[in-house]
Short mmCIF file of C-alpha atoms and ligand atoms in Angstrom, two decimals:
data_model
loop_
_atom_site.label_atom_id
_atom_site.label_comp_id
_atom_site.label_asym_id
_atom_site.label_seq_id
_atom_site.Cartn_x
_atom_site.Cartn_y
_atom_site.Cartn_z
CA MET A 14 -42.12 124.00 56.19
CA LYS A 15 -40.03 123.26 59.27
CA TYR A 16 -37.88 120.20 59.92
CA PHE A 17 -37.38 118.72 63.38
CA SER A 18 -34.93 116.25 64.90
CA THR A 19 -36.25 112.72 65.49
CA ARG A 20 -34.98 113.05 69.07
CA ASN A 21 -36.23 116.50 70.07
CA SER A 22 -39.25 118.38 68.72
CA MET A 23 -38.19 121.80 70.03
CA TYR A 24 -35.60 122.69 67.42
CA GLY A 25 -37.07 123.54 63.99
CA VAL A 26 -35.02 124.42 60.90
CA THR A 27 -35.77 125.23 57.24
CA ALA A 28 -35.29 122.66 54.46
CA ALA A 29 -32.10 124.43 53.35
CA GLU A 30 -30.71 124.27 56.91
CA ALA A 31 -31.64 120.59 57.26
CA ILE A 32 -29.77 119.78 54.04
CA ALA A 33 -26.79 122.02 54.88
CA LYS A 34 -26.40 120.49 58.37
CA GLY A 35 -27.08 116.83 57.47
CA LEU A 36 -27.44 115.61 61.05
CA ALA A 37 -29.35 117.37 63.88
CA PRO A 38 -27.16 118.68 66.74
CA ASP A 39 -28.58 116.06 69.15
CA GLY A 40 -27.58 113.20 66.86
CA GLY A 41 -31.11 112.73 65.48
CA LEU A 42 -32.20 112.89 61.85
CA PHE A 43 -34.24 115.71 60.35
CA VAL A 44 -37.89 114.92 59.52
CA PRO A 45 -40.52 117.25 57.99
CA GLU A 46 -43.18 118.54 60.39
CA THR A 47 -46.03 117.46 58.09
CA LEU A 48 -46.37 115.17 55.09
CA PRO A 49 -47.84 117.05 52.10
CA GLN A 50 -50.78 115.28 50.43
CA LEU A 51 -51.44 114.65 46.73
CA ASP A 52 -54.97 113.85 45.55
CA MET A 53 -55.83 111.59 42.59
CA ASP A 54 -56.16 114.55 40.19
CA GLU A 55 -52.61 115.57 40.98
CA ILE A 56 -51.36 112.00 40.46
CA ALA A 57 -53.23 111.90 37.13
CA ALA A 58 -51.48 115.15 36.17
CA LEU A 59 -48.08 113.66 37.09
CA CYS A 60 -48.76 110.84 34.60
CA ASN A 61 -48.48 113.37 31.77
CA MET A 62 -45.17 114.85 32.91
CA ASP A 63 -41.60 113.73 32.24
CA TYR A 64 -39.32 112.66 35.10
CA CYS A 65 -38.00 116.18 35.76
CA GLY A 66 -41.53 117.58 35.86
CA ARG A 67 -42.57 114.93 38.37
CA ALA A 68 -39.45 115.60 40.48
CA VAL A 69 -40.04 119.36 40.58
CA TYR A 70 -43.73 118.90 41.47
CA ILE A 71 -43.13 116.51 44.35
CA MET A 72 -40.00 118.07 45.80
CA SER A 73 -41.46 121.58 45.76
CA LYS A 74 -43.97 120.41 48.38
CA TYR A 75 -41.09 119.88 50.79
CA LEU A 76 -38.69 122.62 49.64
CA ASP A 77 -40.83 125.72 50.10
CA ASP A 78 -37.72 127.86 50.52
CA PHE A 79 -36.76 127.07 46.88
CA SER A 80 -38.56 128.69 43.91
CA GLU A 81 -40.01 126.54 41.15
CA ASP A 82 -37.48 127.93 38.65
CA GLU A 83 -34.66 127.08 41.00
CA LEU A 84 -35.91 123.50 41.35
CA LYS A 85 -36.35 123.17 37.60
CA ALA A 86 -32.73 124.19 37.06
CA LEU A 87 -31.51 121.79 39.79
CA CYS A 88 -33.43 118.84 38.35
CA ALA A 89 -32.35 119.65 34.80
CA SER A 90 -28.68 119.51 35.81
CA ALA A 91 -29.19 116.30 37.82
CA TYR A 92 -31.37 114.21 35.52
CA GLY A 93 -30.00 115.19 32.11
CA SER A 94 -27.11 113.82 30.06
CA GLY A 95 -25.77 111.77 33.00
CA PHE A 96 -28.58 109.26 32.43
CA ASP A 97 -28.61 106.90 29.46
CA CYS A 98 -32.38 107.08 28.84
CA ASP A 99 -34.93 109.87 28.71
CA ALA A 100 -37.23 108.14 31.19
CA VAL A 101 -34.43 108.42 33.84
CA ALA A 102 -36.06 105.66 35.94
CA PRO A 103 -37.88 103.43 33.41
CA LEU A 104 -40.45 100.80 34.38
CA ARG A 105 -40.20 97.40 32.66
CA VAL A 106 -43.42 95.42 32.83
CA LEU A 107 -42.54 91.70 33.03
CA ASN A 108 -46.09 90.35 33.04
CA GLY A 109 -49.61 91.36 34.06
CA THR A 110 -48.90 91.81 37.75
CA THR A 111 -45.17 92.35 38.01
CA ALA A 112 -43.03 95.28 36.89
CA VAL A 113 -39.42 96.27 37.56
CA LEU A 114 -38.39 99.85 38.33
CA GLU A 115 -34.85 100.35 37.00
CA LEU A 116 -32.94 102.86 39.11
CA TRP A 117 -29.56 102.27 37.49
CA HIS A 118 -29.46 104.35 34.31
CA GLY A 119 -27.21 107.00 35.87
CA PRO A 120 -23.43 107.43 35.61
CA THR A 121 -22.47 104.64 38.05
CA CYS A 122 -25.19 102.15 37.05
CA ALA A 123 -26.65 101.91 40.56
CA PHE A 124 -29.52 103.47 42.49
CA LYS A 125 -27.41 105.86 44.60
CA ASP A 126 -27.13 108.04 41.48
CA MET A 127 -30.84 108.93 41.80
CA ALA A 128 -30.03 110.99 44.90
CA LEU A 129 -26.32 111.73 44.45
CA GLN A 130 -26.77 113.33 41.04
CA LEU A 131 -29.08 115.90 42.66
CA LEU A 132 -27.59 116.32 46.14
CA PRO A 133 -24.53 118.43 45.18
CA HIS A 134 -26.77 121.00 43.48
CA LEU A 135 -29.26 120.93 46.34
CA LEU A 136 -26.45 121.26 48.87
CA THR A 137 -24.69 124.22 47.24
CA ALA A 138 -28.03 126.03 46.81
CA SER A 139 -28.87 125.31 50.47
CA LEU A 140 -25.49 126.59 51.70
CA LYS A 141 -26.02 129.82 49.78
CA LYS A 142 -29.47 130.27 51.36
CA CYS A 143 -27.95 129.73 54.81
CA GLY A 144 -25.37 132.49 54.19
CA GLU A 145 -22.46 130.03 54.18
CA GLU A 146 -19.56 131.67 52.34
CA ARG A 147 -16.97 128.93 52.76
CA ARG A 148 -16.59 126.25 50.13
CA VAL A 149 -17.58 122.73 51.05
CA CYS A 150 -15.21 119.79 50.84
CA ILE A 151 -16.94 116.41 50.94
CA LEU A 152 -14.97 113.62 52.63
CA VAL A 153 -15.99 110.04 51.89
CA ALA A 154 -14.70 106.71 53.13
CA THR A 155 -16.11 104.09 50.80
CA SER A 156 -16.34 100.36 50.43
CA GLY A 157 -17.08 100.89 46.73
CA ASP A 158 -20.40 102.11 45.37
CA THR A 159 -21.06 105.25 47.39
CA GLY A 160 -17.60 106.67 46.69
CA LYS A 161 -17.99 106.43 42.94
CA ALA A 162 -21.56 107.77 42.99
CA ALA A 163 -20.47 110.73 45.16
CA LEU A 164 -17.49 111.43 42.85
CA GLU A 165 -19.77 111.45 39.80
CA GLY A 166 -22.26 113.70 41.59
CA PHE A 167 -19.77 116.29 42.82
CA ALA A 168 -17.31 116.29 39.90
CA ASP A 169 -16.94 119.87 38.60
CA VAL A 170 -19.85 121.23 40.67
CA PRO A 171 -18.82 124.85 41.42
CA GLY A 172 -18.12 125.66 45.07
CA THR A 173 -17.35 122.05 46.02
CA LYS A 174 -14.42 119.67 46.30
CA ILE A 175 -14.53 115.97 47.06
CA GLN A 176 -11.88 113.64 48.50
CA VAL A 177 -12.58 109.91 48.54
CA PHE A 178 -10.59 107.36 50.55
CA TYR A 179 -10.97 103.69 49.66
CA PRO A 180 -9.43 100.67 51.42
CA ASN A 181 -6.58 99.27 49.36
CA ASP A 182 -7.71 95.71 50.23
CA GLY A 183 -11.44 96.27 50.25
CA VAL A 184 -12.87 97.08 46.81
CA SER A 185 -13.25 95.05 43.62
CA GLU A 186 -10.98 95.61 40.64
CA ALA A 187 -13.81 97.19 38.62
CA GLN A 188 -14.78 99.51 41.50
CA LYS A 189 -11.16 100.58 41.91
CA LEU A 190 -10.80 101.29 38.18
CA GLN A 191 -13.98 103.35 38.22
CA MET A 192 -12.62 105.54 41.03
CA ILE A 193 -8.97 106.01 40.03
CA THR A 194 -9.99 107.07 36.51
CA GLN A 195 -12.56 109.63 37.74
CA THR A 196 -12.49 112.89 35.81
CA GLY A 197 -13.11 116.39 37.21
CA LYS A 198 -10.91 119.25 38.45
CA ASN A 199 -12.23 119.21 42.04
CA VAL A 200 -11.86 115.51 42.86
CA GLY A 201 -9.28 113.53 44.85
CA VAL A 202 -9.07 109.75 45.24
CA THR A 203 -6.60 108.00 47.56
CA ALA A 204 -6.07 104.39 48.58
CA VAL A 205 -5.59 103.73 52.31
CA VAL A 206 -3.62 100.73 53.56
CA GLY A 207 -6.04 98.43 55.41
CA ASN A 208 -9.77 97.66 55.29
CA PHE A 209 -12.93 99.79 55.18
CA ASP A 210 -12.92 100.37 58.96
CA ASP A 211 -9.41 101.83 58.79
CA ALA A 212 -10.50 104.33 56.12
CA GLN A 213 -13.75 105.10 57.96
CA SER A 214 -12.02 105.71 61.32
CA GLY A 215 -9.50 107.99 59.59
CA VAL A 216 -12.31 110.12 58.14
CA LYS A 217 -14.07 110.30 61.52
CA ARG A 218 -10.83 111.49 63.17
CA ILE A 219 -10.49 114.29 60.62
CA PHE A 220 -14.14 115.37 61.16
CA SER A 221 -13.65 115.66 64.94
CA ASP A 222 -10.37 117.63 64.72
CA ALA A 223 -11.38 121.17 65.78
CA ASP A 224 -7.93 122.71 65.18
CA PHE A 225 -7.88 121.38 61.64
CA ALA A 226 -11.41 122.74 61.07
CA SER A 227 -10.42 126.26 62.07
CA LYS A 228 -7.30 126.07 59.93
CA LEU A 229 -9.53 125.15 56.97
CA THR A 230 -11.96 127.96 57.80
CA GLU A 231 -9.08 130.43 57.42
CA ARG A 232 -8.59 129.04 53.94
CA GLY A 233 -12.31 129.34 53.18
CA TYR A 234 -13.26 125.66 53.45
CA PHE A 235 -15.34 123.43 55.69
CA LEU A 236 -15.76 119.66 55.69
CA SER A 237 -19.03 117.81 55.18
CA SER A 238 -20.25 114.32 54.32
CA ALA A 239 -22.78 113.09 51.78
CA ASN A 240 -24.13 110.10 53.64
CA SER A 241 -27.55 108.58 53.29
CA ILE A 242 -29.14 110.11 56.39
CA ASN A 243 -29.13 113.60 54.86
CA TRP A 244 -32.68 114.71 54.01
CA GLY A 245 -31.28 115.83 50.65
CA ARG A 246 -30.59 112.20 49.78
CA LEU A 247 -33.95 110.86 50.90
CA LEU A 248 -36.17 113.45 49.22
CA PRO A 249 -35.14 112.75 45.58
CA GLN A 250 -35.98 109.08 46.19
CA ILE A 251 -39.67 109.79 46.94
CA VAL A 252 -40.06 110.93 43.33
CA TYR A 253 -39.43 107.56 41.66
CA TYR A 254 -42.20 105.83 43.63
CA PHE A 255 -44.72 108.27 42.17
CA SER A 256 -43.05 108.03 38.78
CA ALA A 257 -43.21 104.21 38.73
CA TYR A 258 -46.87 104.24 39.74
CA CYS A 259 -47.70 106.68 36.93
CA ASP A 260 -45.79 104.56 34.40
CA PHE A 261 -47.60 101.40 35.56
CA VAL A 262 -50.90 103.21 34.99
CA LYS A 263 -49.77 104.41 31.56
CA SER A 264 -48.73 100.89 30.56
CA GLY A 265 -52.24 99.67 31.37
CA GLY A 266 -50.95 97.32 34.07
CA ILE A 267 -53.15 99.00 36.70
CA ALA A 268 -55.91 101.61 36.64
CA LEU A 269 -55.47 105.02 38.27
CA GLY A 270 -56.43 104.59 41.93
CA ASP A 271 -55.58 100.86 42.13
CA THR A 272 -53.16 99.93 44.88
CA VAL A 273 -49.77 98.34 44.24
CA ASP A 274 -47.09 96.78 46.44
CA PHE A 275 -43.39 97.63 46.12
CA SER A 276 -40.65 95.11 46.88
CA VAL A 277 -37.42 96.86 47.90
CA PRO A 278 -33.92 95.41 48.42
CA THR A 279 -33.00 97.05 51.71
CA GLY A 280 -29.82 97.90 53.62
CA ASN A 281 -29.80 101.25 55.37
CA PHE A 282 -33.61 101.61 55.00
CA GLY A 283 -33.27 104.78 52.90
CA ASN A 284 -34.81 103.54 49.67
CA ILE A 285 -37.83 101.82 51.25
CA LEU A 286 -38.43 104.73 53.63
CA ALA A 287 -38.84 107.00 50.61
CA GLY A 288 -41.57 104.57 49.51
CA TRP A 289 -43.26 104.96 52.87
CA TYR A 290 -43.17 108.76 52.47
CA ALA A 291 -44.80 108.40 49.03
CA ARG A 292 -47.51 106.16 50.53
CA SER A 293 -48.10 108.62 53.36
CA MET A 294 -48.49 111.43 50.82
CA GLY A 295 -51.41 109.67 49.15
CA LEU A 296 -49.81 107.33 46.59
CA PRO A 297 -52.01 104.18 46.44
CA VAL A 298 -49.43 101.78 47.86
CA CYS A 299 -50.77 98.82 49.77
CA ARG A 300 -47.64 97.26 51.24
CA LEU A 301 -43.89 97.73 51.18
CA LEU A 302 -42.00 94.45 51.08
CA CYS A 303 -38.70 94.87 52.93
CA ALA A 304 -36.25 92.39 51.40
CA SER A 305 -32.98 91.41 53.10
CA ASN A 306 -30.13 89.01 52.43
CA ALA A 307 -28.55 86.80 55.14
CA ASN A 308 -28.08 89.97 57.21
CA ASN A 309 -31.74 89.69 58.12
CA VAL A 310 -31.90 92.08 61.07
CA LEU A 311 -34.82 93.96 59.44
CA SER A 312 -36.98 90.93 58.62
CA ASP A 313 -36.48 89.70 62.20
CA PHE A 314 -37.48 93.15 63.43
CA LEU A 315 -40.62 93.22 61.30
CA ALA A 316 -41.59 89.75 62.55
CA SER A 317 -40.89 90.24 66.27
CA GLY A 318 -40.76 93.98 67.01
CA CYS A 319 -37.26 93.51 68.42
CA TYR A 320 -34.34 95.16 66.60
CA ASP A 321 -31.18 93.29 67.57
CA ARG A 322 -27.85 94.02 65.94
CA ASN A 323 -26.00 91.52 68.19
CA ARG A 324 -25.47 88.88 65.56
CA ALA A 325 -22.88 87.63 63.09
CA PHE A 326 -22.15 89.80 60.05
CA HIS A 327 -22.30 88.02 56.69
CA ASN A 328 -20.49 88.98 53.49
CA THR A 329 -23.04 88.18 50.78
CA LEU A 330 -23.40 88.39 47.01
CA SER A 331 -25.54 91.52 47.53
CA PRO A 332 -22.86 93.53 49.40
CA SER A 333 -24.67 96.89 49.35
CA MET A 334 -27.23 95.35 51.72
CA ASP A 335 -24.65 93.95 54.16
CA ILE A 336 -25.64 96.25 57.00
CA LEU A 337 -26.59 95.61 60.63
CA VAL A 338 -27.66 99.11 61.66
CA SER A 339 -30.27 100.59 59.32
CA SER A 340 -29.96 104.27 60.24
CA ASN A 341 -33.02 105.55 58.41
CA LEU A 342 -35.38 103.31 60.40
CA GLU A 343 -35.18 106.01 63.10
CA ARG A 344 -37.27 108.31 60.91
CA LEU A 345 -40.03 105.73 60.58
CA LEU A 346 -40.12 105.09 64.33
CA CYS A 347 -40.41 108.82 64.97
CA ASN A 348 -43.15 109.40 62.40
CA LEU A 349 -45.26 106.39 63.42
CA SER A 350 -44.89 106.78 67.19
CA GLY A 351 -45.37 110.55 66.96
CA SER A 352 -42.99 110.84 69.89
CA THR A 353 -39.40 112.11 69.88
CA GLU A 354 -38.96 110.92 73.51
CA GLU A 355 -39.94 107.38 72.54
CA THR A 356 -37.61 107.46 69.52
CA ALA A 357 -34.69 108.88 71.53
CA GLY A 358 -35.26 106.06 74.05
CA TYR A 359 -35.01 103.34 71.39
CA MET A 360 -31.86 104.91 69.93
CA LYS A 361 -30.26 105.10 73.37
CA GLN A 362 -30.97 101.39 73.93
CA LEU A 363 -29.52 100.63 70.50
CA SER A 364 -26.27 102.43 71.31
CA ASP A 365 -26.07 101.01 74.89
CA SER A 366 -26.99 97.37 74.26
CA GLY A 367 -27.37 96.96 70.51
CA ARG A 368 -31.09 96.21 70.73
CA TYR A 369 -34.55 97.61 71.48
CA THR A 370 -38.16 96.39 71.32
CA VAL A 371 -40.85 98.73 70.04
CA SER A 372 -44.18 99.20 71.86
CA PRO A 373 -47.14 97.00 70.75
CA LYS A 374 -48.84 100.13 69.41
CA LEU A 375 -45.86 101.09 67.27
CA LYS A 376 -45.47 97.47 66.12
CA ALA A 377 -49.10 97.47 64.94
CA ALA A 378 -48.56 100.72 63.01
CA ILE A 379 -45.48 99.26 61.28
CA ASP A 380 -47.33 95.99 60.46
CA GLU A 381 -50.06 97.95 58.72
CA CYS A 382 -47.68 98.72 55.87
CA PHE A 383 -44.44 96.72 56.05
CA VAL A 384 -43.81 93.04 55.55
CA GLY A 385 -40.34 91.51 55.66
CA GLY A 386 -38.54 88.58 54.07
CA TYR A 387 -35.03 87.45 53.26
CA CYS A 388 -33.16 84.99 51.10
CA SER A 389 -29.80 83.22 50.88
CA ASP A 390 -27.06 83.66 48.28
CA ALA A 391 -28.00 80.33 46.67
CA GLU A 392 -31.63 81.47 46.30
CA THR A 393 -30.42 84.80 44.90
CA LEU A 394 -28.49 83.05 42.11
CA GLU A 395 -31.35 80.64 41.41
CA THR A 396 -33.75 83.58 41.06
CA ILE A 397 -31.50 85.35 38.52
CA LYS A 398 -31.47 82.16 36.42
CA THR A 399 -35.21 81.50 36.70
CA VAL A 400 -36.22 85.02 35.65
CA TRP A 401 -33.68 85.02 32.79
CA ASP A 402 -35.03 81.70 31.48
CA LYS A 403 -38.69 82.60 31.90
CA ASP A 404 -38.89 86.33 31.11
CA SER A 405 -35.51 86.95 29.37
CA TYR A 406 -34.93 89.63 31.98
CA LEU A 407 -31.49 89.93 33.56
CA MET A 408 -31.33 91.08 37.19
CA ASP A 409 -28.42 91.89 39.49
CA THR A 410 -28.04 90.17 42.88
CA HIS A 411 -29.75 92.94 44.94
CA THR A 412 -32.79 93.05 42.68
CA ALA A 413 -32.98 89.25 42.79
CA VAL A 414 -33.32 89.36 46.58
CA ALA A 415 -36.38 91.61 46.25
CA TYR A 416 -37.85 89.42 43.51
CA LYS A 417 -37.38 86.24 45.53
CA VAL A 418 -38.98 87.75 48.64
CA LEU A 419 -41.95 88.82 46.50
CA CYS A 420 -42.31 85.26 45.13
CA ASP A 421 -42.22 83.80 48.65
CA ILE A 422 -44.89 86.19 49.89
CA ARG A 423 -47.10 85.54 46.87
CA SER A 424 -46.91 81.78 47.20
CA GLY A 425 -47.52 82.01 50.97
CA GLU A 426 -50.68 84.07 50.39
CA GLY A 427 -51.87 82.30 47.25
CA VAL A 428 -52.69 85.62 45.51
CA GLU A 429 -50.80 87.82 43.07
CA ARG A 430 -51.35 91.47 43.78
CA PRO A 431 -49.72 93.95 41.38
CA CYS A 432 -46.19 94.64 42.54
CA ILE A 433 -43.28 96.80 41.43
CA VAL A 434 -39.86 95.32 42.17
CA VAL A 435 -37.32 98.06 42.80
CA SER A 436 -34.13 97.29 40.87
CA THR A 437 -31.06 98.93 42.40
CA ALA A 438 -28.12 97.98 40.19
CA SER A 439 -27.30 97.01 36.62
CA PRO A 440 -26.49 93.30 36.34
CA PHE A 441 -23.15 94.34 34.80
CA LYS A 442 -22.08 95.85 38.12
CA PHE A 443 -22.09 92.37 39.60
CA SER A 444 -21.02 90.46 36.49
CA ASP A 445 -19.13 87.75 38.40
CA SER A 446 -22.18 86.64 40.42
CA VAL A 447 -24.59 87.03 37.51
CA LEU A 448 -22.37 84.88 35.24
CA LYS A 449 -22.22 82.26 37.97
CA ALA A 450 -26.01 82.32 38.22
CA LEU A 451 -26.30 81.74 34.46
CA GLY A 452 -23.97 78.76 34.76
CA ASP A 453 -21.01 80.37 32.97
CA ASN A 454 -17.72 79.47 34.60
CA ALA A 455 -15.29 81.28 32.28
CA GLU A 456 -11.93 81.93 33.94
CA LYS A 457 -11.97 85.71 33.79
CA SER A 458 -11.42 88.58 36.17
CA GLY A 459 -12.09 92.30 36.61
CA ALA A 460 -13.25 94.17 33.53
CA GLU A 461 -13.18 91.00 31.35
CA LEU A 462 -16.16 89.66 33.26
CA ILE A 463 -18.23 92.61 32.08
CA GLU A 464 -17.46 91.79 28.43
CA ARG A 465 -18.16 88.12 29.07
CA LEU A 466 -21.60 88.84 30.54
CA SER A 467 -22.41 90.88 27.45
CA GLU A 468 -21.44 87.93 25.20
CA VAL A 469 -23.45 85.43 27.23
CA SER A 470 -26.59 87.56 27.57
CA GLY A 471 -26.51 89.41 24.24
CA ILE A 472 -27.08 92.68 26.14
CA GLU A 473 -24.84 95.70 25.48
CA VAL A 474 -22.51 96.84 28.27
CA PRO A 475 -23.79 100.15 29.73
CA LEU A 476 -21.63 103.07 28.58
CA PRO A 477 -20.17 103.95 32.03
CA LEU A 478 -18.78 100.41 32.38
CA ARG A 479 -17.26 100.22 28.89
CA GLY A 480 -13.51 100.38 28.29
CA LEU A 481 -12.64 100.73 31.98
CA THR A 482 -9.14 99.36 31.45
CA GLU A 483 -8.36 101.83 28.66
CA ARG A 484 -9.06 104.96 30.69
CA GLU A 485 -6.27 107.16 32.04
CA VAL A 486 -5.38 106.38 35.66
CA ARG A 487 -5.31 109.73 37.48
CA PHE A 488 -4.87 108.67 41.11
CA LYS A 489 -2.07 106.34 42.25
CA ASP A 490 -1.32 107.30 45.88
CA ILE A 491 -1.46 104.64 48.57
CA ILE A 492 -1.06 106.02 52.09
CA PRO A 493 -1.24 104.70 55.67
CA PRO A 494 -4.30 105.81 57.74
CA SER A 495 -1.99 108.17 59.67
CA GLY A 496 -1.40 110.14 56.45
CA MET A 497 -5.05 110.93 55.68
CA LYS A 498 -5.16 114.32 57.38
CA THR A 499 -2.04 115.47 55.51
CA ALA A 500 -3.66 114.29 52.28
CA VAL A 501 -6.74 116.47 52.94
CA ASP A 502 -4.47 119.37 53.96
CA GLU A 503 -2.58 119.13 50.66
CA PHE A 504 -5.80 118.69 48.68
CA LEU A 505 -7.21 121.96 50.06
CA LYS A 506 -4.06 124.07 49.57
C1 PLP B 5 -27.34 101.13 48.71
C2 PLP B 5 -27.92 99.99 47.95
C3 PLP B 5 -29.01 99.24 48.44
C4 PLP B 5 -29.65 99.50 49.79
O1 PLP B 5 -30.36 100.70 49.85
P1 PLP B 5 -30.75 101.35 51.26
O2 PLP B 5 -31.28 102.69 50.95
O3 PLP B 5 -29.43 101.43 52.01
O4 PLP B 5 -31.71 100.45 51.93
C5 PLP B 5 -29.51 98.22 47.65
N1 PLP B 5 -28.94 97.91 46.46
C6 PLP B 5 -27.89 98.59 45.97
C7 PLP B 5 -27.30 98.18 44.65
C8 PLP B 5 -27.35 99.67 46.68
O5 PLP B 5 -26.28 100.33 46.18
#
């Protein structure tokens, strides 16, 4: 199967090349030329497989340059002991029509693990297939979650190194502890004086430094990123939509062939787009509910057809969704319009003026499947409390946004169709907000909040978040942005 850029249909590459390159040379994203189809017999067969079996079956349809044995080995290393339950992505049925898909049983207790546990293995295998002999060094600027998930994914993966820069003033105490205590022989973690933008600009400068790149080539290294527009991060996410559907069938909540909705807390549009791929491959999904916080650029877009990033940015209680440019939307526009010229036009308008309006035809195609909604921080907290009181189920702030948007849509329509709420983080990752929602105002900070939430809820702290303060601190450097290149230079000596 070939992959093409969303902005130019002339240039086709293999799956391995798409993953090795990350971004197309014209700035577009790689999309598969066709969407493989699964019939109901195949979905019935998936119901009897474990998570790895489902992952191998679905991903092999897109990765025809990988053998089945290769994929089995990749999935076994990704979805094994790093996860705290055999189901990997378990489905919790709350009541007859509502279930929650928990994507946070991996090593960092958040959904990015679903892709970042697999990507390093997929990437090194892809580089080998492309004849790349240099070793890859992943550079990450992080505002918290992605950095830790990437560190966990790449730690001790042969043929790779990873250097993470985090803003000294821009991450929570728990996030910082998670990163500076990271284990692994091939990892580096450094604090940068300033905010996230300072760290991000520093990384971009290093990427565009051609002299530095050739110096690294002489040493047998090249630099790459692990960001969410890489096809290798999207593909593993398609799997859990199928997996959740199968588990809902097995629980008796729906019958095989029934349609379900999914409600997805959305930021960069990567998670929900994977749901759209699953739907387009034949999974009986009726609608995808695109849930936003106060940064409601996507729900405005779904209502009006106009994407407009010229607006105030809000820091919310669901920070991983605080995004104004949802990069992965470009893939949907390309697939539904069927035109790379049209897509390139929208993206040019976005970079020139910060906005674009899609054609009525494209708008109609999007409306056929997507419906948007958003909620405030106050509603987020209220929702956590309501669900805890009613169903004894504890949700984090991101999941609560998706749950609230589902409730709004259901009450607006006066019907309750079966729906799976996609849960993207453990409540313990956002202990401060969750405690506030439950009405607990204990004067605590950092890691103590995690213990406190466990006391209040009677739920055990997930293993990766236990004893954070007792772990050995391995990384203490704090540098100015001007020192970042030297830090990478030293790291790769
Ligand atoms: C990244 C993230 C999201 C948003 O996912 P997208 O793929 O960017 O839409 C939602 N919740 C949590 C906890 C996340 O880490």
